mmCIF file of C-alpha atoms in Angstrom:
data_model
loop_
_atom_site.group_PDB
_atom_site.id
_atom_site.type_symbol
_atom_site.label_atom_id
_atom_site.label_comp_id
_atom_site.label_asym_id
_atom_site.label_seq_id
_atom_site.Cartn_x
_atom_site.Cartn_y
_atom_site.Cartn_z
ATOM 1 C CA UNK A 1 0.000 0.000 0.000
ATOM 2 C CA UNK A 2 0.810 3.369 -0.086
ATOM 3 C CA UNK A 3 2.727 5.193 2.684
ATOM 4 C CA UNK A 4 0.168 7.072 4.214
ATOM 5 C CA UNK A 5 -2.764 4.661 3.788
ATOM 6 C CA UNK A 6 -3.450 3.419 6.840
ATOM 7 C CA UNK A 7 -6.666 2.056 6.098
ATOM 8 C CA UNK A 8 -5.012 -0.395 3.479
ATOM 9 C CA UNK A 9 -2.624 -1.430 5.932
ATOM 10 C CA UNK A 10 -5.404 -2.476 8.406
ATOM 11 C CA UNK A 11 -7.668 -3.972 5.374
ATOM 12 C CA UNK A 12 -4.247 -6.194 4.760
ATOM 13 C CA UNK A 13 -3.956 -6.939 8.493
ATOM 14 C CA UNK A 14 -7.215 -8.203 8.756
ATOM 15 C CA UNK A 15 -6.798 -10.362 5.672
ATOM 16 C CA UNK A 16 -4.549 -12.125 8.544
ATOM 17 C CA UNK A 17 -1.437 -11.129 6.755
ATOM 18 C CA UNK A 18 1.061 -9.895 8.812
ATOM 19 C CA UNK A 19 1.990 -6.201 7.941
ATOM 20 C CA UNK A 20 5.606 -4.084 8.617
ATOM 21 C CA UNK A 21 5.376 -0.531 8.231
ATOM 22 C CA UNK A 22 7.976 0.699 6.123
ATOM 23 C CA UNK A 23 7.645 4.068 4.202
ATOM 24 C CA UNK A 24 5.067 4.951 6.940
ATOM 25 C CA UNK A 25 7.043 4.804 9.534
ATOM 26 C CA UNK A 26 10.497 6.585 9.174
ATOM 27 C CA UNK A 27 10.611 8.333 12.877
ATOM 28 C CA UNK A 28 9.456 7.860 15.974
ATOM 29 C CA UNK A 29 6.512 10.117 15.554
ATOM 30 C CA UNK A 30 5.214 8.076 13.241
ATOM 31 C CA UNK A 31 4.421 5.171 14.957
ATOM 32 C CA UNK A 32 1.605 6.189 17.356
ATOM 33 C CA UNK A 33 -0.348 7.740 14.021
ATOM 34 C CA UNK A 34 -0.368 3.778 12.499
ATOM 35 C CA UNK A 35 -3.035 3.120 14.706
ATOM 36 C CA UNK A 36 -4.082 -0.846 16.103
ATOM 37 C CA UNK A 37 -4.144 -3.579 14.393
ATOM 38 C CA UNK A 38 -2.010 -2.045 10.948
ATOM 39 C CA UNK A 39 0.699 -2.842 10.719
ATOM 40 C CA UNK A 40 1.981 -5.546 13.312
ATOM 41 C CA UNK A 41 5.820 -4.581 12.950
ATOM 42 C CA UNK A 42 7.808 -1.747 12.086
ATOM 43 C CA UNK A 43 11.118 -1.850 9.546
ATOM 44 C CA UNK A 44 13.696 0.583 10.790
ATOM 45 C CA UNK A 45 15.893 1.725 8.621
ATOM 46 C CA UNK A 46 19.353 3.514 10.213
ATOM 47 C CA UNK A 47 20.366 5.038 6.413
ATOM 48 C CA UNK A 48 16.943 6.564 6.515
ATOM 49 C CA UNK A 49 16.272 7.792 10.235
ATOM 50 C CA UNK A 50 19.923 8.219 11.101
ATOM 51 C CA UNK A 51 20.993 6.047 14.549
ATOM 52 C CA UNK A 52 19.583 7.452 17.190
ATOM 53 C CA UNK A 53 16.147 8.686 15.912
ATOM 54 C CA UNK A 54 16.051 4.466 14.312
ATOM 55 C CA UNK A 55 16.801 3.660 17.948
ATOM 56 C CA UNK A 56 13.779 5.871 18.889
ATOM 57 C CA UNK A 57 11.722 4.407 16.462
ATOM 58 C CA UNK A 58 12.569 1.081 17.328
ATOM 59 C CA UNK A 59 11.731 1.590 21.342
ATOM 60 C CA UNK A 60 8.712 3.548 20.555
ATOM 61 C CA UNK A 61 7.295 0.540 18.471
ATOM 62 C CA UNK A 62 8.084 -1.835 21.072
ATOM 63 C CA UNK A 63 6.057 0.093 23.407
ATOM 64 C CA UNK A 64 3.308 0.335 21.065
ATOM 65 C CA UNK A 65 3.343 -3.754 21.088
ATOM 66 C CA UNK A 66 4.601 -3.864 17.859
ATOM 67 C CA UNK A 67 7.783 -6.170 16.104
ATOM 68 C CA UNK A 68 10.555 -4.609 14.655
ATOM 69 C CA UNK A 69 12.860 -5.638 11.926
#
């Protein structure tokens, strides 16, 4: 889907196909707009987010019960 559609991602997710977030989730401020259930994971990306904000990312989808990759 598209980066900002959200809607897809949960229409995908409830096909019972797990879903990353990739495009649509590049920094930590991201994550909390994905909403539940789309996408079940999170792909951060250092060469895109730079270290510490992927590190950011990466905690802040953890506490939002999501995997990363």
């Amino acid at each position: 889907v598209k980066k900002h559609d959200l809607a897809g991602l949960r229409e995908v997710a409830a096909a019972g196909i797990s879903v990353a977030a990739d495009e649509s989730a590049v920094v930590s401020a991201d994550v909390p707009l994905l909403g539940l259930g789309a996408p079940h994971a999170v792909n951060v990306k250092i060469m895109k987010a730079g270290v510490v904000e992927a590190w950011d990312l990466a905690i802040t989808a953890r506490a939002h019960g999501l995997r990363t990759m």
